[in-house]
Short mmCIF file of C-alpha atoms in Angstrom, two decimals:
data_model
loop_
_atom_site.label_atom_id
_atom_site.label_comp_id
_atom_site.label_asym_id
_atom_site.label_seq_id
_atom_site.Cartn_x
_atom_site.Cartn_y
_atom_site.Cartn_z
CA MET A 1445 151.74 59.08 65.64
CA ASN A 1446 148.92 56.91 64.26
CA LEU A 1447 145.71 55.97 66.05
CA ARG A 1448 146.99 52.54 67.07
CA ASP A 1449 150.03 54.06 68.80
CA LYS A 1450 147.86 56.65 70.54
CA LEU A 1451 145.54 53.95 71.85
CA ARG A 1452 148.46 51.82 72.98
CA GLY A 1453 149.94 54.80 74.82
CA LEU A 1454 146.62 55.54 76.50
CA LEU A 1455 146.23 51.94 77.65
CA VAL A 1456 149.77 51.91 79.06
CA ARG A 1457 149.10 55.12 81.01
CA LEU A 1458 145.85 53.74 82.39
CA TYR A 1459 147.56 50.53 83.39
CA ALA A 1460 150.37 52.49 85.06
CA ARG A 1461 147.82 54.42 87.11
CA ARG A 1462 146.21 51.16 88.18
CA VAL A 1463 149.55 49.67 89.25
CA GLU A 1464 150.47 52.89 91.07
CA GLY A 1465 147.11 52.94 92.84
CA HIS A 1466 147.75 49.49 94.29
CA LEU A 1467 151.36 50.21 95.26
CA ASP A 1468 152.15 49.90 98.98
CA HIS A 1469 154.34 52.92 99.66
CA ALA A 1470 155.41 51.38 102.97
CA GLN A 1471 157.19 48.70 100.92
CA VAL A 1472 159.07 51.04 98.57
CA PRO A 1473 162.85 50.41 98.49
CA LYS A 1474 164.94 53.11 100.11
CA HIS A 1475 167.90 52.59 97.80
CA ILE A 1476 167.59 51.54 94.16
CA GLY A 1477 170.54 50.58 92.00
CA VAL A 1478 170.13 50.73 88.23
CA ILE A 1479 172.20 48.93 85.61
CA MET A 1480 171.15 50.98 82.59
CA ASP A 1481 171.75 48.49 79.81
CA GLY A 1482 170.73 48.38 76.16
CA ASN A 1483 171.53 51.82 74.73
CA ARG A 1484 173.46 50.40 71.77
CA ARG A 1485 170.93 47.67 71.00
CA TRP A 1486 168.08 50.18 71.21
CA ALA A 1487 169.88 52.40 68.70
CA LYS A 1488 170.58 49.47 66.37
CA ALA A 1489 166.93 48.40 66.46
CA ALA A 1490 165.92 51.96 65.64
CA GLY A 1491 168.38 52.12 62.73
CA SER A 1492 170.35 54.86 64.49
CA THR A 1493 173.89 55.39 65.76
CA THR A 1494 175.48 54.24 68.99
CA VAL A 1495 176.00 57.85 70.07
CA HIS A 1496 172.29 58.52 69.58
CA GLY A 1497 171.54 55.51 71.77
CA HIS A 1498 173.75 56.84 74.55
CA ARG A 1499 172.13 60.27 74.30
CA ALA A 1500 168.66 58.71 74.49
CA GLY A 1501 169.74 56.75 77.56
CA ALA A 1502 171.07 59.93 79.18
CA GLU A 1503 167.77 61.71 78.54
CA LYS A 1504 165.91 58.95 80.38
CA ILE A 1505 167.77 59.57 83.64
CA GLU A 1506 165.97 62.72 84.82
CA GLU A 1507 162.63 61.17 83.96
CA PHE A 1508 163.53 58.11 86.02
CA LEU A 1509 164.63 60.22 88.98
CA GLY A 1510 161.36 62.12 88.74
CA TRP A 1511 159.49 58.83 89.20
CA CYS A 1512 161.68 58.02 92.20
CA SER A 1513 160.91 61.41 93.75
CA GLU A 1514 157.20 60.53 93.71
CA THR A 1515 157.94 57.66 96.11
CA ASP A 1516 159.98 57.34 99.32
CA VAL A 1517 163.22 56.37 97.57
CA GLY A 1518 166.13 58.11 99.27
CA VAL A 1519 169.17 56.90 97.29
CA VAL A 1520 169.57 55.98 93.63
CA THR A 1521 172.78 54.57 92.17
CA LEU A 1522 173.12 54.94 88.40
CA TRP A 1523 175.79 52.87 86.69
CA LEU A 1524 176.92 55.19 83.91
CA LEU A 1525 180.38 53.85 83.04
CA SER A 1526 182.17 50.70 84.17
CA THR A 1527 185.91 50.12 84.35
CA ASP A 1528 185.44 47.60 81.52
CA ASN A 1529 183.91 50.29 79.28
CA PHE A 1530 187.34 51.88 78.88
CA ASP A 1531 188.18 49.02 76.52
CA ARG A 1532 185.67 50.31 73.95
CA ALA A 1533 186.80 51.92 70.73
CA GLN A 1534 187.76 55.58 71.07
CA GLU A 1535 185.14 56.66 68.52
CA GLU A 1536 182.49 55.43 70.96
CA LEU A 1537 184.22 56.13 74.27
CA GLY A 1538 185.04 59.77 73.52
CA PRO A 1539 181.43 60.88 72.82
CA LEU A 1540 180.17 58.67 75.68
CA LEU A 1541 182.42 60.43 78.19
CA GLY A 1542 181.13 63.77 76.93
CA ILE A 1543 177.51 62.64 77.28
CA ILE A 1544 178.14 61.41 80.83
CA GLU A 1545 179.80 64.68 81.79
CA ASP A 1546 176.71 66.53 80.48
CA VAL A 1547 174.51 64.23 82.59
CA VAL A 1548 176.45 65.16 85.74
CA ARG A 1549 176.15 68.88 84.99
CA THR A 1550 172.42 68.54 84.31
CA LEU A 1551 171.80 66.67 87.55
CA ALA A 1552 173.73 69.26 89.53
CA ALA A 1553 171.91 72.17 87.87
CA ASP A 1554 168.48 70.62 88.48
CA GLY A 1555 168.53 71.47 92.17
CA ARG A 1556 166.59 68.42 93.34
CA TRP A 1557 169.38 65.86 93.68
CA ARG A 1558 172.50 65.50 95.81
CA VAL A 1559 175.16 64.17 93.48
CA HIS A 1560 177.82 61.76 94.76
CA HIS A 1561 180.48 60.07 92.64
CA VAL A 1562 181.21 56.39 93.14
CA GLY A 1563 184.16 55.04 91.22
CA THR A 1564 187.90 55.51 90.81
CA PRO A 1565 188.56 59.19 89.94
CA ASP A 1566 192.08 58.50 88.66
CA LEU A 1567 190.65 56.53 85.73
CA LEU A 1568 188.75 59.57 84.47
CA PRO A 1569 189.91 62.53 82.37
CA ALA A 1570 190.89 65.60 84.39
CA GLY A 1571 187.93 67.57 83.03
CA MET A 1572 185.42 64.99 84.23
CA GLN A 1573 187.11 64.82 87.63
CA ARG A 1574 186.59 68.58 87.98
CA THR A 1575 182.97 68.31 86.84
CA LEU A 1576 182.25 65.61 89.42
CA LYS A 1577 183.91 67.56 92.21
CA GLU A 1578 182.00 70.71 91.29
CA ALA A 1579 178.71 68.78 91.14
CA GLU A 1580 179.27 67.28 94.59
CA GLU A 1581 180.16 70.64 96.09
CA ALA A 1582 177.25 72.46 94.41
CA THR A 1583 174.67 69.94 95.62
CA ALA A 1584 176.06 69.13 99.08
CA HIS A 1585 173.30 71.22 100.70
CA VAL A 1586 170.43 69.68 98.73
CA ASP A 1587 167.88 67.83 100.83
CA GLY A 1588 166.73 65.48 98.11
CA ILE A 1589 167.48 62.07 96.69
CA VAL A 1590 171.15 61.15 96.85
CA VAL A 1591 172.14 60.25 93.31
CA ASN A 1592 175.27 58.11 93.15
CA VAL A 1593 176.77 58.44 89.69
CA ALA A 1594 178.86 55.30 89.16
CA ILE A 1595 181.49 56.43 86.65
CA GLY A 1596 184.70 54.51 86.18
CA TYR A 1597 183.15 51.98 88.52
CA GLY A 1598 183.89 48.29 89.02
CA GLY A 1599 182.76 46.16 91.94
CA ARG A 1600 186.08 44.38 92.41
CA GLN A 1601 187.94 47.66 92.07
CA GLU A 1602 185.75 49.17 94.78
CA ILE A 1603 186.60 46.37 97.22
CA ALA A 1604 190.31 46.69 96.40
CA ASP A 1605 190.10 50.47 96.94
CA ALA A 1606 188.26 49.92 100.25
CA VAL A 1607 190.99 47.59 101.52
CA ARG A 1608 193.68 50.04 100.40
CA SER A 1609 191.86 52.91 102.14
CA MET A 1610 191.53 50.84 105.31
CA LEU A 1611 195.25 50.05 105.34
CA LEU A 1612 196.27 53.66 104.73
CA ASP A 1613 193.88 54.85 107.43
CA ALA A 1614 195.40 52.41 109.92
CA ARG A 1615 198.91 53.55 108.97
CA ASP A 1616 197.99 57.20 109.49
CA LYS A 1617 196.59 56.37 112.94
CA GLY A 1618 199.65 54.38 113.89
CA VAL A 1619 197.79 51.07 114.09
CA SER A 1620 200.00 48.02 113.65
CA LEU A 1621 199.23 45.40 111.01
CA ASP A 1622 198.56 42.81 113.71
CA ASP A 1623 196.11 45.10 115.53
CA LEU A 1624 194.39 45.93 112.26
CA ALA A 1625 194.03 42.24 111.40
CA ASP A 1626 192.43 41.64 114.81
CA SER A 1627 189.93 44.48 114.35
CA VAL A 1628 188.86 43.98 110.72
CA ASP A 1629 185.19 43.16 110.36
CA ILE A 1630 182.38 43.62 107.84
CA ASP A 1631 181.39 47.04 109.16
CA MET A 1632 184.94 48.35 108.96
CA ILE A 1633 185.30 47.36 105.32
CA GLY A 1634 181.84 48.76 104.58
CA ARG A 1635 182.81 52.18 105.93
CA HIS A 1636 185.62 52.38 103.38
CA LEU A 1637 183.45 51.60 100.34
CA TYR A 1638 182.52 54.37 97.90
CA THR A 1639 179.02 54.47 99.39
CA GLY A 1640 180.33 54.84 102.95
CA ALA A 1641 177.49 55.25 105.44
CA GLN A 1642 174.72 54.92 102.84
CA PRO A 1643 172.20 52.09 103.13
CA ASP A 1644 172.81 49.14 100.84
CA PRO A 1645 170.56 48.84 97.76
CA ASP A 1646 167.23 47.17 98.51
CA LEU A 1647 166.46 46.73 94.82
CA VAL A 1648 168.65 46.50 91.72
CA ILE A 1649 167.01 46.98 88.33
CA ARG A 1650 168.73 45.85 85.15
CA THR A 1651 167.23 46.62 81.77
CA SER A 1652 167.71 44.94 78.36
CA GLY A 1653 166.94 41.37 79.43
CA GLU A 1654 170.45 40.52 80.61
CA GLN A 1655 170.41 38.61 83.91
CA ARG A 1656 173.79 39.22 85.50
CA LEU A 1657 175.38 41.81 87.78
CA SER A 1658 178.54 42.44 85.73
CA GLY A 1659 180.32 43.48 88.93
CA PHE A 1660 177.76 46.04 90.12
CA MET A 1661 178.11 46.82 93.86
CA LEU A 1662 179.29 43.31 94.67
CA TRP A 1663 179.64 43.99 98.39
CA GLN A 1664 176.51 46.09 98.92
CA THR A 1665 174.09 43.87 96.99
CA ALA A 1666 174.64 40.73 99.09
CA HIS A 1667 171.01 40.89 100.27
CA SER A 1668 169.47 42.98 97.49
CA GLU A 1669 166.46 41.97 95.44
CA TYR A 1670 166.89 41.97 91.66
CA TYR A 1671 164.47 42.90 88.91
CA PHE A 1672 165.44 42.09 85.33
CA CYS A 1673 163.45 43.96 82.68
CA GLU A 1674 163.37 43.02 79.00
CA VAL A 1675 163.05 46.60 77.73
CA PHE A 1676 166.16 48.55 76.66
CA TRP A 1677 167.04 51.46 78.94
CA PRO A 1678 166.07 54.33 76.55
CA ALA A 1679 162.61 52.74 76.22
CA PHE A 1680 162.14 52.18 79.97
CA ARG A 1681 158.71 53.51 81.00
CA LYS A 1682 157.07 54.53 84.23
CA VAL A 1683 154.93 51.40 84.07
CA ASP A 1684 158.14 49.32 83.97
CA PHE A 1685 159.38 51.17 87.05
CA LEU A 1686 156.10 50.62 88.88
CA ARG A 1687 156.15 46.93 88.00
CA ALA A 1688 159.62 46.68 89.54
CA LEU A 1689 158.35 48.33 92.74
CA ARG A 1690 155.29 46.08 92.81
CA ASP A 1691 157.45 43.00 92.33
CA TYR A 1692 159.77 44.14 95.12
CA ALA A 1693 156.89 44.81 97.52
CA ALA A 1694 155.54 41.28 96.93
CA ARG A 1695 158.76 39.61 98.00
CA HIS A 1696 159.54 38.49 101.54
CA ARG A 1697 163.13 39.40 102.37
CA ARG A 1698 164.59 36.79 104.71
CA TYR A 1699 168.23 37.96 104.90
CA GLY A 1700 169.30 34.32 105.17
CA GLY A 1701 166.78 33.52 107.92
#
C-alpha cells in the first residue's frame, strides 16, 4: 500500500468517526434489509473471476453484522440468493451455492447471531436445506441479532407461499372458504410470511448503484426507507453504513399521513 492509499484510508476512518459521533442512536432502524449487489461487477473491475467476487461479498457479511451489533439494530435480512438466480449458468451457480452454504455455517458458528432462513426450501439442494435447519436449531437460543438469510427468495413467491399457508391452515382448522374470506386481513397474511412476527424493515440498503427492489420483501417494505449506495457490495465500508444510518435518521417517516 502506497502513501496516498494510507492517507486516504486514514481520512476515511476519521470521517467515519465523525459521522458516528453525530449519529442519533435513538433513530437507528430496528430492522435493516440488505440487497447485496455488485459482486460480479466488483470482480470484473478488479480483473478477477466471478467466484472471487462472490467470495469477497461473503467475507463482507460478518464485518457488516459487526457494525450492526454496535448499534441497536435487532434484525438484519441479507438477500443471498434470489429465485431468479437459479437461471444463472451452472459454472457460476454451483460455486455460489457452496459459498452461501459456507456463509450459513460461519454465521451459526460465530455464536452472536440467531440465524433464520427466509425463502422456499424446496428450491434448494438437500445439503443446503440440512445446513439451514442445523443453523437455525444451533442458534435458536442466541440472544443476539436475528439474521434472516434470504436464500431461494423471491418477493412474489413469498406472498404466494403465505396465501397457500393460510389456506392450508384454515383447512386444518376446519374453517370454511367463506369464513376464511370474511376473516382475511393484512395481519393474517403477514403472520404467514417468512418473517412471521418480526418487525418490518425500517431501512433497505442496496449497493452497486442500482435503484430498484428486484422483488425484495415486497409486502414488508411497503413503508420502508431506501438507501441506494453506489459502491459494490465487496467494497462496502463502515462509513457507507454510517451514512445510510445518518440518512435514515434525517428522514421523517409519515406512513401515509
